[in-house]
C-alpha positions as a LaTeX table, in Angstrom:
\begin{tabular}{lrrr}
\hline
Residue & $x$ (\AA) & $y$ (\AA) & $z$ (\AA) \\
\hline
Met1 & $-16.94$ & 34.02 & $-20.47$ \\
Ile2 & $-15.40$ & 31.62 & $-23.53$ \\
Glu3 & $-12.04$ & 33.18 & $-23.29$ \\
Glu4 & $-11.76$ & 31.99 & $-19.52$ \\
Ile5 & $-13.42$ & 28.66 & $-19.92$ \\
Leu6 & $-10.46$ & 28.06 & $-22.87$ \\
Ile7 & $-7.86$ & 29.35 & $-20.34$ \\
Ala8 & $-9.08$ & 26.88 & $-17.78$ \\
Ile9 & $-9.39$ & 23.68 & $-19.70$ \\
Pro10 & $-5.68$ & 23.42 & $-20.76$ \\
Val11 & $-5.03$ & 24.35 & $-16.41$ \\
Cys12 & $-7.03$ & 21.85 & $-15.71$ \\
Ala13 & $-5.68$ & 18.65 & $-17.49$ \\
Ala14 & $-2.38$ & 20.29 & $-16.55$ \\
Ala15 & $-2.71$ & 20.03 & $-13.17$ \\
Ile16 & $-4.58$ & 16.45 & $-13.24$ \\
Ala17 & $-1.51$ & 15.06 & $-15.23$ \\
Ala18 & 0.61 & 16.91 & $-12.90$ \\
Trp19 & $-1.30$ & 14.68 & $-10.22$ \\
Ser20 & $-0.87$ & 11.53 & $-12.05$ \\
Gly21 & 2.36 & 11.69 & $-13.07$ \\
Thr22 & 3.48 & 12.22 & $-9.32$ \\
Val23 & 1.03 & 9.05 & $-7.85$ \\
Tyr24 & 2.19 & 7.35 & $-10.17$ \\
Trp25 & 5.96 & 8.45 & $-9.66$ \\
Ser26 & 5.48 & 7.74 & $-6.04$ \\
Ser27 & 4.44 & 3.98 & $-6.92$ \\
Arg28 & 7.99 & 3.75 & $-8.30$ \\
Val29 & 9.14 & 5.01 & $-4.88$ \\
Thr30 & 7.81 & 3.14 & $-2.82$ \\
Asp31 & 7.95 & $-0.39$ & $-4.34$ \\
Trp32 & 4.34 & $-0.77$ & $-4.47$ \\
Arg33 & 4.91 & $-1.92$ & $-8.82$ \\
Leu34 & 7.08 & $-5.16$ & $-7.10$ \\
Leu35 & 4.15 & $-5.77$ & $-4.73$ \\
Ser36 & 1.55 & $-6.11$ & $-7.00$ \\
Ala37 & 3.69 & $-7.30$ & $-10.20$ \\
Ala38 & 4.31 & $-10.44$ & $-7.79$ \\
Tyr39 & 1.08 & $-10.68$ & $-6.05$ \\
Pro40 & $-1.73$ & $-9.23$ & $-8.05$ \\
Asp41 & $-5.20$ & $-9.08$ & $-6.96$ \\
Arg42 & $-7.05$ & $-11.13$ & $-9.74$ \\
Gln43 & $-10.48$ & $-10.48$ & $-7.28$ \\
Pro44 & $-10.48$ & $-7.55$ & $-5.66$ \\
Pro45 & $-13.15$ & $-7.99$ & $-2.75$ \\
His46 & $-16.37$ & $-6.32$ & $-2.97$ \\
Arg47 & $-15.73$ & $-4.33$ & 0.04 \\
Tyr48 & $-12.84$ & $-3.59$ & 1.91 \\
Thr49 & $-13.53$ & $-3.62$ & 5.88 \\
Ala50 & $-10.15$ & $-1.27$ & 6.92 \\
Arg51 & $-10.80$ & 2.18 & 4.75 \\
Phe52 & $-8.54$ & 5.24 & 4.92 \\
Arg53 & $-5.79$ & 3.83 & 6.74 \\
Ser54 & $-2.37$ & 4.84 & 6.59 \\
Gly55 & 0.82 & 2.68 & 5.61 \\
Arg56 & 4.05 & 2.63 & 4.11 \\
Val57 & 5.62 & 0.66 & 1.29 \\
Gly58 & 9.26 & $-0.31$ & 0.96 \\
Asp59 & 12.25 & $-2.88$ & 0.15 \\
Ser60 & 13.93 & $-2.36$ & 3.27 \\
Pro61 & 13.20 & $-0.94$ & 6.51 \\
Arg62 & 14.96 & 1.92 & 5.61 \\
Asn63 & 13.17 & 2.43 & 3.00 \\
Leu64 & 9.69 & 2.53 & 5.23 \\
Leu65 & 10.93 & 6.30 & 5.59 \\
Leu66 & 11.01 & 7.41 & 2.50 \\
Phe67 & 6.89 & 8.25 & 1.92 \\
Arg68 & 4.03 & 7.41 & 4.19 \\
Tyr69 & 0.70 & 6.57 & 2.65 \\
Arg70 & $-1.76$ & 8.98 & 4.72 \\
Phe71 & $-5.42$ & 8.11 & 5.08 \\
Met72 & $-5.02$ & 6.45 & 1.20 \\
Phe73 & $-4.87$ & 2.19 & 2.31 \\
Asn74 & $-8.21$ & 0.44 & 1.91 \\
Leu75 & $-7.59$ & $-3.47$ & 2.95 \\
His76 & $-9.71$ & $-6.22$ & 4.09 \\
Ala77 & $-7.96$ & $-9.58$ & 5.41 \\
Gly78 & $-9.60$ & $-12.32$ & 3.56 \\
Asp79 & $-9.45$ & $-16.36$ & 2.72 \\
Ala80 & $-6.99$ & $-15.19$ & $-0.11$ \\
Gly81 & $-4.25$ & $-13.00$ & 2.28 \\
Leu82 & $-4.58$ & $-9.51$ & 2.53 \\
His83 & $-6.19$ & $-6.99$ & 0.36 \\
Leu84 & $-4.60$ & $-3.63$ & $-0.51$ \\
Ala85 & $-5.78$ & $-0.82$ & $-2.72$ \\
Met86 & $-5.68$ & 2.55 & $-3.10$ \\
Ile87 & $-8.57$ & 5.46 & $-2.76$ \\
Leu88 & $-9.33$ & 6.19 & $-5.92$ \\
Pro89 & $-7.05$ & 9.42 & $-6.08$ \\
Met90 & $-4.04$ & 7.46 & $-5.81$ \\
Arg91 & $-4.92$ & 4.28 & $-7.99$ \\
Pro92 & $-2.44$ & 5.60 & $-10.99$ \\
Gly93 & 0.22 & 3.26 & $-10.55$ \\
His94 & $-0.87$ & 1.54 & $-7.97$ \\
Ala95 & $-2.49$ & $-1.90$ & $-8.43$ \\
Pro96 & $-4.47$ & $-4.12$ & $-6.22$ \\
Ile97 & $-2.92$ & $-6.48$ & $-4.24$ \\
Cys98 & $-3.53$ & $-9.45$ & $-2.72$ \\
Ile99 & $-0.38$ & $-11.24$ & $-0.65$ \\
Pro100 & $-0.87$ & $-14.41$ & 0.51 \\
Trp101 & $-0.92$ & $-15.22$ & 4.29 \\
Ser102 & 1.49 & $-17.71$ & 3.76 \\
Ala103 & 3.93 & $-14.72$ & 2.33 \\
Leu104 & 3.76 & $-12.94$ & 5.61 \\
Arg105 & 5.56 & $-12.14$ & 8.49 \\
Phe106 & 5.78 & $-9.56$ & 10.73 \\
Ala107 & 9.10 & $-8.08$ & 10.75 \\
Gly108 & 8.99 & $-7.33$ & 14.71 \\
Asp109 & 9.13 & $-10.70$ & 15.37 \\
Leu110 & 12.27 & $-11.23$ & 13.64 \\
Gly111 & 14.25 & $-9.24$ & 16.17 \\
Gly112 & 12.68 & $-6.38$ & 17.38 \\
Ala113 & 14.42 & $-3.47$ & 15.56 \\
Leu114 & 16.02 & $-3.86$ & 12.32 \\
Glu115 & 18.37 & $-1.02$ & 10.74 \\
Gly116 & 17.73 & 0.80 & 13.84 \\
Ile117 & 13.88 & 1.15 & 12.49 \\
Arg118 & 11.36 & 0.28 & 14.93 \\
Leu119 & 8.76 & $-2.59$ & 13.42 \\
Asp120 & 5.98 & $-2.31$ & 15.13 \\
Gly121 & 2.90 & $-3.23$ & 12.55 \\
Thr122 & 5.33 & $-4.27$ & 9.74 \\
Leu123 & 5.03 & $-7.14$ & 8.01 \\
Arg124 & 7.91 & $-8.69$ & 6.17 \\
Val125 & 6.88 & $-10.18$ & 2.11 \\
Asp126 & 8.52 & $-12.76$ & 1.26 \\
Met127 & 7.61 & $-12.56$ & $-2.47$ \\
Asn128 & 7.95 & $-15.11$ & $-5.03$ \\
Asn129 & 10.81 & $-14.21$ & $-6.76$ \\
Gly130 & 13.04 & $-14.42$ & $-3.89$ \\
Thr131 & 13.62 & $-10.58$ & $-2.74$ \\
Thr132 & 11.55 & $-9.17$ & 0.28 \\
Ala133 & 9.18 & $-6.21$ & 0.75 \\
Tyr134 & 8.19 & $-4.45$ & 3.73 \\
Leu135 & 4.20 & $-3.20$ & 4.67 \\
Gln136 & 4.33 & $-1.11$ & 8.03 \\
Leu137 & 0.21 & $-0.82$ & 8.98 \\
Glu138 & $-0.59$ & 1.47 & 11.94 \\
Pro139 & $-0.76$ & $-0.72$ & 15.18 \\
Ala140 & $-4.70$ & $-0.30$ & 15.53 \\
Thr141 & $-5.46$ & $-1.50$ & 11.95 \\
Val142 & $-3.36$ & $-4.73$ & 12.41 \\
Asp143 & $-5.39$ & $-5.04$ & 15.43 \\
Ala144 & $-8.83$ & $-3.94$ & 13.77 \\
Leu145 & $-7.78$ & $-6.79$ & 10.83 \\
Gly146 & $-6.94$ & $-9.33$ & 13.00 \\
Leu147 & $-3.60$ & $-9.89$ & 11.12 \\
Arg148 & $-1.35$ & $-11.13$ & 14.08 \\
Gln149 & $-3.56$ & $-14.27$ & 14.39 \\
Arg150 & $-4.03$ & $-14.93$ & 10.46 \\
Val151 & 0.29 & $-14.31$ & 10.11 \\
Ala152 & 0.97 & $-16.86$ & 13.00 \\
Ser153 & $-1.84$ & $-19.37$ & 11.59 \\
Ser154 & $-0.40$ & $-19.30$ & 8.59 \\
\hline
\end{tabular}
């Protein structure tokens, strides 16, 4: 019994380390780190209104195709902007984000398709360092949070 426990502990530790490394790597691939550096969420909301939602993050529309976060976003449309956070198991490397409304535009409003990619529900984020990132959400999430109205009024 003791031998089995002594074997299980390093195996579990290795699995946790591998998971954390993979999750951290995904934050680099998807450019979540760029968004979190530009727009850190210093006062996350007490409650997220849209939980376990899916989406994509990238520095170009083409990079949106690389990785999809399925059921991993928690979102809140607050006065300060759009709050995004990952569910707990996906947190390593994914600091919470709050993008001000003034930095958001719907990419579909810029011409329908960009680089041959449909942009329904895709937000263009104008970063404070002069670069651009993209956040693609499902149309149902855009509607549930009232993002079209909030972005249009900013």
